[in-house]
């Protein structure tokens, strides 16, 4: 019954005799195996009834001031009756108490029923036991004969029935002994003979010589008595023992169930269950409703806070930093903070008042040692500890923790820079090798086109300097598809067509890569996570008083000399900025608070331990269980999230961890492009400087003869010179002069400036497109559903997983009509229902949602988690295995094995992360490996075109110079150098226009004579 009702602490009242002591000892052993205990044993002397009730009153007074309210009375009827009479006088038969009496009370009730009203009033609400006897005709007849003989003055209790059956058992055994031919003899015992004389005269006693045989016949007895079937097991215990469970109510009692070792607690008589397989599972245990002391039908919780006149002393860390979690108010004993608000809110949900006072631990100048603080609970200095107390393995061995009220775990924080927040951000889409190869191919393509075109295309001819400018202008203008020079040769056109395709792909890829970079902020830091710290020799910071210090030394094998103790968020920022430490390891809530106040830092890598914060209580404290239930209640009603938002949701920085709020806008500022404008401005300045230098030089050269011919006059002045220069600057340059200076070419400086400006325009337009795409992409992640508030205020249908507690939660806590809820059975059904509009949203637990999002794309989490709980393994109430498993799980978390198991099963993903987070190693730069196939294709085309071209030009050279070689007799002076010089001159010479016309005509005639098949 104790286990059934969930009590874990009882008090025993019993007499100082062997039977009572042995019974209570056996009970204690059994309870200990079920994570229960007898917290106090009140032993009463055998003569307590004869002397006075003073000792009973003293023990009851002690019990009244204790925590446990479950009292077991295992004594004699007279003593037990006096105990209840005195308990009634002390007010201990009121609501909140639980009294369980052993079989002595039912024997009293059966023998003297009905009891006088005064005596029955003292035992109302008590539970008691009676040895179960089966209903049978033999039993009814015997009871009827007894009542007739006694005239109803004395009732027949179960011990009387067993006494009657015992007589028959002995008679059967004696008969069996005689039938076996044994003689009944007695002999004296030497031990008893030595005790001859005295009052008792024990020496006159004799020993039954056939005792062992007689006992064997007794054990072998099988009969049906008034108590039912009588049979013994080999260990001499009764077969199929069972008890009736009785509740004293009104002026009598009622039976609320049965107990047997076959099926445990049941409302069905045990004999009806013996034909079925044994089933003692917790789900199969049942009793009828009980009327408890005080007349209540609500099961008492079985304990109260000790009524010793003092409040609970709650230890609170007197922190010097991170005071949002817990701190004293203006140096007084009054405390406030996130942890305090959670504790007070949980206490309000308890069904009983908890008088308490907070006691500060520490001097407030530095953070206290939390291990010492927790130890003070186990030593009794504090009744509990409230604050930012991490639940770790070494602490859970000495105290009990509540359900975690906030998730925690060690993370690494380091200084970072945003990769798309630099003056050269426009270079980010491509890697340096990609930029270099692209620039090289621009030059290669320009050179190839020049080779293929310069003999037949006037636009690719001229002085060497002019041709170089033409090559550069032509090839780089293809970037903008604005090249002015026409290509004449077929090979040139093929190469140019392929190159324009390559340029199109490269510019599109640049825009796409820049879009990706702008969509997700990327952070740069040499620290990638805990693995970086373990493999490096850099110094690492930790918070004073945190368990992170010992964890890094014991688990991560980081030398103590590398660790630096830091006392506040400001010290964190200073140490990271000036390089005192390269990273800081601390618990996630502290880091979140630090990042909300100081900018330029971010979490690197994943949390490498997973735990939580809880409130610490002494081992086996029932208050820890009730507080855990209250914390879960806070989570399910959303109060826990509101308290979190009150204390921990402020932020002075944009989120550097890669996530976007709905209002984040990735607008590009001038800081991202000032390097580009600087480059363009410098080019313009240099071009203008060179231009003005040249025009001034030309002005001086053109006006020098005029100035020498004219005699200076007093009227001449600097204004005339300036006026003449401006007129010369504005005048159009003579066409013939320009032709002489440069064969039909435009300004080289103008081309250079224009080329650079076109590059700037390309980058800006690509960046604009990328930024707009990024904004639209983030907006597409938006939805009419913003979070749970939207669901509560709308009439849309909402999905939930079949079997999940989310259904009842939405109905009971969020007041969402059941008709709006749609049960879904699998991730595929989730996706289908969301896509076809069957539901507007789905409410499910975070691990299921994460797994769903890793498999199905186009969905995202909306809003914050509105409940906070966790998953665990279930064991029977107060199972010692549950405690050991909790310790083992904390061990897995602290060694990182839990994270590895999580990564094995839950880190797969078929989708890009729509929630905006990126791993530290994600690189959105496009490298050469992404385009080598494209460059290879372009290079092969250039090679083939050049190969064909050189084959043709060599053939033409041989044909054109063959007659000349035959007419000239070779001389010793001729050499290969002459031939090479002649070939290069032929290669550079412009192809004869008439020859080209004849070639085209010949090709035309051939096409007419041999038309292409249709």
PDB file of C-alpha atoms in Angstrom, residues 461-680:
ATOM      1  CA  UNK A 461      45.534  45.436 -86.327  1.00  0.00           C
ATOM      2  CA  UNK A 462      47.775  48.381 -85.678  1.00  0.00           C
ATOM      3  CA  UNK A 463      50.873  49.212 -83.681  1.00  0.00           C
ATOM      4  CA  UNK A 464      51.826  46.696 -80.954  1.00  0.00           C
ATOM      5  CA  UNK A 465      50.716  49.018 -78.137  1.00  0.00           C
ATOM      6  CA  UNK A 466      47.388  49.557 -79.816  1.00  0.00           C
ATOM      7  CA  UNK A 467      46.889  45.827 -80.287  1.00  0.00           C
ATOM      8  CA  UNK A 468      47.624  45.146 -76.614  1.00  0.00           C
ATOM      9  CA  UNK A 469      45.016  47.734 -75.607  1.00  0.00           C
ATOM     10  CA  UNK A 470      42.567  46.212 -78.077  1.00  0.00           C
ATOM     11  CA  UNK A 471      43.119  42.722 -76.668  1.00  0.00           C
ATOM     12  CA  UNK A 472      42.589  43.892 -73.081  1.00  0.00           C
ATOM     13  CA  UNK A 473      39.571  46.030 -73.958  1.00  0.00           C
ATOM     14  CA  UNK A 474      37.952  43.295 -76.007  1.00  0.00           C
ATOM     15  CA  UNK A 475      38.460  40.464 -73.560  1.00  0.00           C
ATOM     16  CA  UNK A 476      37.408  42.337 -70.395  1.00  0.00           C
ATOM     17  CA  UNK A 477      34.419  43.937 -72.105  1.00  0.00           C
ATOM     18  CA  UNK A 478      33.081  40.425 -72.740  1.00  0.00           C
ATOM     19  CA  UNK A 479      32.423  40.357 -69.003  1.00  0.00           C
ATOM     20  CA  UNK A 480      29.601  42.807 -69.644  1.00  0.00           C
ATOM     21  CA  UNK A 481      28.725  41.454 -73.110  1.00  0.00           C
ATOM     22  CA  UNK A 482      29.588  44.935 -74.462  1.00  0.00           C
ATOM     23  CA  UNK A 483      32.572  44.167 -76.716  1.00  0.00           C
ATOM     24  CA  UNK A 484      32.554  46.457 -79.763  1.00  0.00           C
ATOM     25  CA  UNK A 485      35.004  44.640 -82.013  1.00  0.00           C
ATOM     26  CA  UNK A 486      33.453  42.164 -84.414  1.00  0.00           C
ATOM     27  CA  UNK A 487      34.901  38.717 -84.978  1.00  0.00           C
ATOM     28  CA  UNK A 488      35.224  37.616 -88.608  1.00  0.00           C
ATOM     29  CA  UNK A 489      36.754  34.164 -88.536  1.00  0.00           C
ATOM     30  CA  UNK A 490      34.635  31.106 -87.828  1.00  0.00           C
ATOM     31  CA  UNK A 491      37.120  29.814 -85.274  1.00  0.00           C
ATOM     32  CA  UNK A 492      37.127  33.179 -83.500  1.00  0.00           C
ATOM     33  CA  UNK A 493      33.358  33.168 -83.312  1.00  0.00           C
ATOM     34  CA  UNK A 494      33.296  29.615 -81.905  1.00  0.00           C
ATOM     35  CA  UNK A 495      35.832  30.515 -79.216  1.00  0.00           C
ATOM     36  CA  UNK A 496      33.989  33.727 -78.396  1.00  0.00           C
ATOM     37  CA  UNK A 497      30.643  31.939 -78.175  1.00  0.00           C
ATOM     38  CA  UNK A 498      32.021  29.379 -75.719  1.00  0.00           C
ATOM     39  CA  UNK A 499      33.735  32.101 -73.696  1.00  0.00           C
ATOM     40  CA  UNK A 500      30.540  34.173 -73.463  1.00  0.00           C
ATOM     41  CA  UNK A 501      28.788  31.068 -72.160  1.00  0.00           C
ATOM     42  CA  UNK A 502      31.540  30.660 -69.552  1.00  0.00           C
ATOM     43  CA  UNK A 503      31.239  34.333 -68.555  1.00  0.00           C
ATOM     44  CA  UNK A 504      27.467  33.946 -68.192  1.00  0.00           C
ATOM     45  CA  UNK A 505      27.920  30.959 -65.877  1.00  0.00           C
ATOM     46  CA  UNK A 506      30.599  32.708 -63.828  1.00  0.00           C
ATOM     47  CA  UNK A 507      28.603  35.928 -63.331  1.00  0.00           C
ATOM     48  CA  UNK A 508      25.458  33.956 -62.462  1.00  0.00           C
ATOM     49  CA  UNK A 509      27.421  31.843 -60.003  1.00  0.00           C
ATOM     50  CA  UNK A 510      28.946  34.965 -58.488  1.00  0.00           C
ATOM     51  CA  UNK A 511      25.469  36.405 -57.910  1.00  0.00           C
ATOM     52  CA  UNK A 512      24.186  33.118 -56.490  1.00  0.00           C
ATOM     53  CA  UNK A 513      27.170  32.718 -54.155  1.00  0.00           C
ATOM     54  CA  UNK A 514      26.886  36.301 -52.946  1.00  0.00           C
ATOM     55  CA  UNK A 515      23.176  35.712 -52.359  1.00  0.00           C
ATOM     56  CA  UNK A 516      23.976  32.720 -50.182  1.00  0.00           C
ATOM     57  CA  UNK A 517      26.551  34.678 -48.199  1.00  0.00           C
ATOM     58  CA  UNK A 518      24.153  37.549 -47.610  1.00  0.00           C
ATOM     59  CA  UNK A 519      21.264  35.250 -46.737  1.00  0.00           C
ATOM     60  CA  UNK A 520      23.228  33.660 -43.901  1.00  0.00           C
ATOM     61  CA  UNK A 521      25.699  35.688 -41.907  1.00  0.00           C
ATOM     62  CA  UNK A 522      29.026  33.941 -41.698  1.00  0.00           C
ATOM     63  CA  UNK A 523      31.463  34.306 -38.896  1.00  0.00           C
ATOM     64  CA  UNK A 524      35.198  33.944 -38.951  1.00  0.00           C
ATOM     65  CA  UNK A 525      37.310  32.697 -36.084  1.00  0.00           C
ATOM     66  CA  UNK A 526      40.275  30.321 -35.738  1.00  0.00           C
ATOM     67  CA  UNK A 527      38.352  28.579 -32.937  1.00  0.00           C
ATOM     68  CA  UNK A 528      35.945  26.051 -34.452  1.00  0.00           C
ATOM     69  CA  UNK A 529      34.852  24.292 -31.270  1.00  0.00           C
ATOM     70  CA  UNK A 530      36.084  22.188 -28.379  1.00  0.00           C
ATOM     71  CA  UNK A 531      38.276  20.070 -30.676  1.00  0.00           C
ATOM     72  CA  UNK A 532      40.299  23.172 -31.567  1.00  0.00           C
ATOM     73  CA  UNK A 533      40.912  23.882 -27.882  1.00  0.00           C
ATOM     74  CA  UNK A 534      41.993  20.311 -27.165  1.00  0.00           C
ATOM     75  CA  UNK A 535      44.471  20.217 -30.058  1.00  0.00           C
ATOM     76  CA  UNK A 536      45.973  23.674 -29.514  1.00  0.00           C
ATOM     77  CA  UNK A 537      48.066  25.241 -26.778  1.00  0.00           C
ATOM     78  CA  UNK A 538      46.011  28.438 -26.495  1.00  0.00           C
ATOM     79  CA  UNK A 539      44.822  29.701 -23.121  1.00  0.00           C
ATOM     80  CA  UNK A 540      41.187  29.085 -22.218  1.00  0.00           C
ATOM     81  CA  UNK A 541      38.997  31.098 -19.867  1.00  0.00           C
ATOM     82  CA  UNK A 542      36.369  29.813 -17.450  1.00  0.00           C
ATOM     83  CA  UNK A 543      34.040  31.352 -14.887  1.00  0.00           C
ATOM     84  CA  UNK A 544      35.162  31.472 -11.276  1.00  0.00           C
ATOM     85  CA  UNK A 545      33.327  28.798  -9.294  1.00  0.00           C
ATOM     86  CA  UNK A 546      32.155  26.876 -12.349  1.00  0.00           C
ATOM     87  CA  UNK A 547      32.524  23.132 -12.696  1.00  0.00           C
ATOM     88  CA  UNK A 548      33.964  23.836 -16.162  1.00  0.00           C
ATOM     89  CA  UNK A 549      37.463  24.046 -14.662  1.00  0.00           C
ATOM     90  CA  UNK A 550      37.517  20.505 -13.334  1.00  0.00           C
ATOM     91  CA  UNK A 551      35.702  19.230 -16.407  1.00  0.00           C
ATOM     92  CA  UNK A 552      38.344  20.582 -18.789  1.00  0.00           C
ATOM     93  CA  UNK A 553      41.136  19.150 -16.664  1.00  0.00           C
ATOM     94  CA  UNK A 554      39.592  15.740 -15.966  1.00  0.00           C
ATOM     95  CA  UNK A 555      37.624  15.070 -19.154  1.00  0.00           C
ATOM     96  CA  UNK A 556      39.286  17.152 -21.892  1.00  0.00           C
ATOM     97  CA  UNK A 557      42.842  16.723 -20.555  1.00  0.00           C
ATOM     98  CA  UNK A 558      43.564  20.437 -20.863  1.00  0.00           C
ATOM     99  CA  UNK A 559      46.523  21.447 -18.694  1.00  0.00           C
ATOM    100  CA  UNK A 560      45.649  23.546 -15.666  1.00  0.00           C
ATOM    101  CA  UNK A 561      48.360  26.041 -16.682  1.00  0.00           C
ATOM    102  CA  UNK A 562      46.323  26.897 -19.799  1.00  0.00           C
ATOM    103  CA  UNK A 563      43.216  27.841 -17.798  1.00  0.00           C
ATOM    104  CA  UNK A 564      42.442  31.430 -16.819  1.00  0.00           C
ATOM    105  CA  UNK A 565      39.775  32.229 -14.201  1.00  0.00           C
ATOM    106  CA  UNK A 566      37.475  35.117 -15.136  1.00  0.00           C
ATOM    107  CA  UNK A 567      34.937  36.738 -12.862  1.00  0.00           C
ATOM    108  CA  UNK A 568      32.468  38.718 -14.972  1.00  0.00           C
ATOM    109  CA  UNK A 569      31.147  39.264 -18.519  1.00  0.00           C
ATOM    110  CA  UNK A 570      33.288  42.379 -18.775  1.00  0.00           C
ATOM    111  CA  UNK A 571      36.383  40.314 -17.977  1.00  0.00           C
ATOM    112  CA  UNK A 572      35.258  37.823 -20.620  1.00  0.00           C
ATOM    113  CA  UNK A 573      35.126  40.544 -23.285  1.00  0.00           C
ATOM    114  CA  UNK A 574      38.429  42.113 -22.244  1.00  0.00           C
ATOM    115  CA  UNK A 575      40.280  38.809 -22.162  1.00  0.00           C
ATOM    116  CA  UNK A 576      38.993  37.786 -25.585  1.00  0.00           C
ATOM    117  CA  UNK A 577      39.702  41.174 -27.144  1.00  0.00           C
ATOM    118  CA  UNK A 578      43.254  41.571 -25.877  1.00  0.00           C
ATOM    119  CA  UNK A 579      44.178  37.940 -26.539  1.00  0.00           C
ATOM    120  CA  UNK A 580      44.607  36.869 -22.905  1.00  0.00           C
ATOM    121  CA  UNK A 581      42.484  33.864 -23.842  1.00  0.00           C
ATOM    122  CA  UNK A 582      41.554  32.546 -27.257  1.00  0.00           C
ATOM    123  CA  UNK A 583      38.204  31.176 -26.077  1.00  0.00           C
ATOM    124  CA  UNK A 584      36.029  30.779 -23.018  1.00  0.00           C
ATOM    125  CA  UNK A 585      34.248  27.607 -21.901  1.00  0.00           C
ATOM    126  CA  UNK A 586      31.102  28.186 -19.874  1.00  0.00           C
ATOM    127  CA  UNK A 587      27.528  27.020 -19.494  1.00  0.00           C
ATOM    128  CA  UNK A 588      25.071  28.005 -22.207  1.00  0.00           C
ATOM    129  CA  UNK A 589      22.807  30.325 -20.138  1.00  0.00           C
ATOM    130  CA  UNK A 590      25.809  32.414 -19.002  1.00  0.00           C
ATOM    131  CA  UNK A 591      27.119  32.591 -22.564  1.00  0.00           C
ATOM    132  CA  UNK A 592      23.729  33.646 -23.938  1.00  0.00           C
ATOM    133  CA  UNK A 593      23.588  36.452 -21.392  1.00  0.00           C
ATOM    134  CA  UNK A 594      27.151  37.478 -22.208  1.00  0.00           C
ATOM    135  CA  UNK A 595      26.439  37.558 -25.957  1.00  0.00           C
ATOM    136  CA  UNK A 596      23.328  39.658 -25.411  1.00  0.00           C
ATOM    137  CA  UNK A 597      25.464  42.371 -23.788  1.00  0.00           C
ATOM    138  CA  UNK A 598      28.808  42.221 -25.616  1.00  0.00           C
ATOM    139  CA  UNK A 599      29.051  42.194 -29.403  1.00  0.00           C
ATOM    140  CA  UNK A 600      31.686  40.654 -31.629  1.00  0.00           C
ATOM    141  CA  UNK A 601      31.629  37.191 -30.053  1.00  0.00           C
ATOM    142  CA  UNK A 602      29.811  33.975 -30.869  1.00  0.00           C
ATOM    143  CA  UNK A 603      29.412  30.358 -29.843  1.00  0.00           C
ATOM    144  CA  UNK A 604      31.754  28.100 -31.785  1.00  0.00           C
ATOM    145  CA  UNK A 605      30.731  24.526 -32.462  1.00  0.00           C
ATOM    146  CA  UNK A 606      28.108  22.496 -30.644  1.00  0.00           C
ATOM    147  CA  UNK A 607      27.506  22.161 -26.911  1.00  0.00           C
ATOM    148  CA  UNK A 608      29.773  19.287 -25.863  1.00  0.00           C
ATOM    149  CA  UNK A 609      27.879  18.481 -22.666  1.00  0.00           C
ATOM    150  CA  UNK A 610      24.147  18.464 -22.079  1.00  0.00           C
ATOM    151  CA  UNK A 611      22.646  19.039 -18.675  1.00  0.00           C
ATOM    152  CA  UNK A 612      20.437  21.561 -16.917  1.00  0.00           C
ATOM    153  CA  UNK A 613      19.978  23.686 -13.833  1.00  0.00           C
ATOM    154  CA  UNK A 614      17.854  22.590 -10.914  1.00  0.00           C
ATOM    155  CA  UNK A 615      17.197  23.211  -7.232  1.00  0.00           C
ATOM    156  CA  UNK A 616      19.037  20.964  -4.753  1.00  0.00           C
ATOM    157  CA  UNK A 617      17.336  19.260  -1.787  1.00  0.00           C
ATOM    158  CA  UNK A 618      18.485  16.610   0.708  1.00  0.00           C
ATOM    159  CA  UNK A 619      18.416  13.018  -0.504  1.00  0.00           C
ATOM    160  CA  UNK A 620      14.931  11.476  -0.613  1.00  0.00           C
ATOM    161  CA  UNK A 621      13.293  14.819   0.123  1.00  0.00           C
ATOM    162  CA  UNK A 622       9.628  14.691  -0.961  1.00  0.00           C
ATOM    163  CA  UNK A 623       9.793  18.439  -1.591  1.00  0.00           C
ATOM    164  CA  UNK A 624      12.137  17.774  -4.530  1.00  0.00           C
ATOM    165  CA  UNK A 625       9.471  15.608  -6.192  1.00  0.00           C
ATOM    166  CA  UNK A 626       6.702  18.143  -5.640  1.00  0.00           C
ATOM    167  CA  UNK A 627       8.880  20.996  -6.873  1.00  0.00           C
ATOM    168  CA  UNK A 628       9.715  19.000 -10.010  1.00  0.00           C
ATOM    169  CA  UNK A 629       6.017  18.552 -10.665  1.00  0.00           C
ATOM    170  CA  UNK A 630       5.481  22.278 -10.131  1.00  0.00           C
ATOM    171  CA  UNK A 631       8.310  23.176 -12.554  1.00  0.00           C
ATOM    172  CA  UNK A 632       6.748  20.954 -15.212  1.00  0.00           C
ATOM    173  CA  UNK A 633       3.479  22.761 -14.554  1.00  0.00           C
ATOM    174  CA  UNK A 634       5.197  26.114 -15.090  1.00  0.00           C
ATOM    175  CA  UNK A 635       6.615  24.823 -18.359  1.00  0.00           C
ATOM    176  CA  UNK A 636       3.317  23.490 -19.656  1.00  0.00           C
ATOM    177  CA  UNK A 637       1.412  26.681 -18.844  1.00  0.00           C
ATOM    178  CA  UNK A 638       4.032  28.897 -20.465  1.00  0.00           C
ATOM    179  CA  UNK A 639       4.949  30.700 -17.226  1.00  0.00           C
ATOM    180  CA  UNK A 640       8.509  29.389 -17.365  1.00  0.00           C
ATOM    181  CA  UNK A 641       8.986  30.933 -20.804  1.00  0.00           C
ATOM    182  CA  UNK A 642       7.579  34.266 -19.618  1.00  0.00           C
ATOM    183  CA  UNK A 643      10.006  34.364 -16.689  1.00  0.00           C
ATOM    184  CA  UNK A 644      12.830  33.582 -19.101  1.00  0.00           C
ATOM    185  CA  UNK A 645      11.793  36.414 -21.408  1.00  0.00           C
ATOM    186  CA  UNK A 646      11.628  38.802 -18.456  1.00  0.00           C
ATOM    187  CA  UNK A 647      15.222  38.214 -17.406  1.00  0.00           C
ATOM    188  CA  UNK A 648      17.138  36.715 -20.315  1.00  0.00           C
ATOM    189  CA  UNK A 649      15.690  38.059 -23.572  1.00  0.00           C
ATOM    190  CA  UNK A 650      17.312  41.491 -23.666  1.00  0.00           C
ATOM    191  CA  UNK A 651      19.980  42.011 -26.316  1.00  0.00           C
ATOM    192  CA  UNK A 652      22.264  44.840 -27.355  1.00  0.00           C
ATOM    193  CA  UNK A 653      23.726  42.956 -30.330  1.00  0.00           C
ATOM    194  CA  UNK A 654      22.523  41.483 -33.557  1.00  0.00           C
ATOM    195  CA  UNK A 655      22.565  37.728 -33.515  1.00  0.00           C
ATOM    196  CA  UNK A 656      26.023  36.569 -34.529  1.00  0.00           C
ATOM    197  CA  UNK A 657      25.128  32.923 -34.337  1.00  0.00           C
ATOM    198  CA  UNK A 658      23.667  32.883 -37.762  1.00  0.00           C
ATOM    199  CA  UNK A 659      19.971  32.945 -36.993  1.00  0.00           C
ATOM    200  CA  UNK A 660      17.644  35.592 -38.244  1.00  0.00           C
ATOM    201  CA  UNK A 661      14.720  37.165 -36.556  1.00  0.00           C
ATOM    202  CA  UNK A 662      11.748  38.044 -38.705  1.00  0.00           C
ATOM    203  CA  UNK A 663      12.752  41.667 -38.759  1.00  0.00           C
ATOM    204  CA  UNK A 664      16.412  41.164 -39.661  1.00  0.00           C
ATOM    205  CA  UNK A 665      17.234  42.881 -42.940  1.00  0.00           C
ATOM    206  CA  UNK A 666      20.409  42.032 -44.826  1.00  0.00           C
ATOM    207  CA  UNK A 667      20.829  45.477 -46.374  1.00  0.00           C
ATOM    208  CA  UNK A 668      24.255  46.161 -47.803  1.00  0.00           C
ATOM    209  CA  UNK A 669      25.956  49.301 -46.566  1.00  0.00           C
ATOM    210  CA  UNK A 670      28.770  51.427 -47.863  1.00  0.00           C
ATOM    211  CA  UNK A 671      31.230  49.595 -45.606  1.00  0.00           C
ATOM    212  CA  UNK A 672      30.842  46.501 -47.799  1.00  0.00           C
ATOM    213  CA  UNK A 673      31.871  48.365 -50.976  1.00  0.00           C
ATOM    214  CA  UNK A 674      34.165  51.224 -50.073  1.00  0.00           C
ATOM    215  CA  UNK A 675      37.123  49.148 -51.245  1.00  0.00           C
ATOM    216  CA  UNK A 676      35.442  48.811 -54.636  1.00  0.00           C
ATOM    217  CA  UNK A 677      34.750  52.538 -54.881  1.00  0.00           C
ATOM    218  CA  UNK A 678      38.289  53.263 -53.700  1.00  0.00           C
ATOM    219  CA  UNK A 679      39.673  51.120 -56.512  1.00  0.00           C
ATOM    220  CA  UNK A 680      37.477  52.910 -59.072  1.00  0.00           C
TER     221      UNK A 680
END
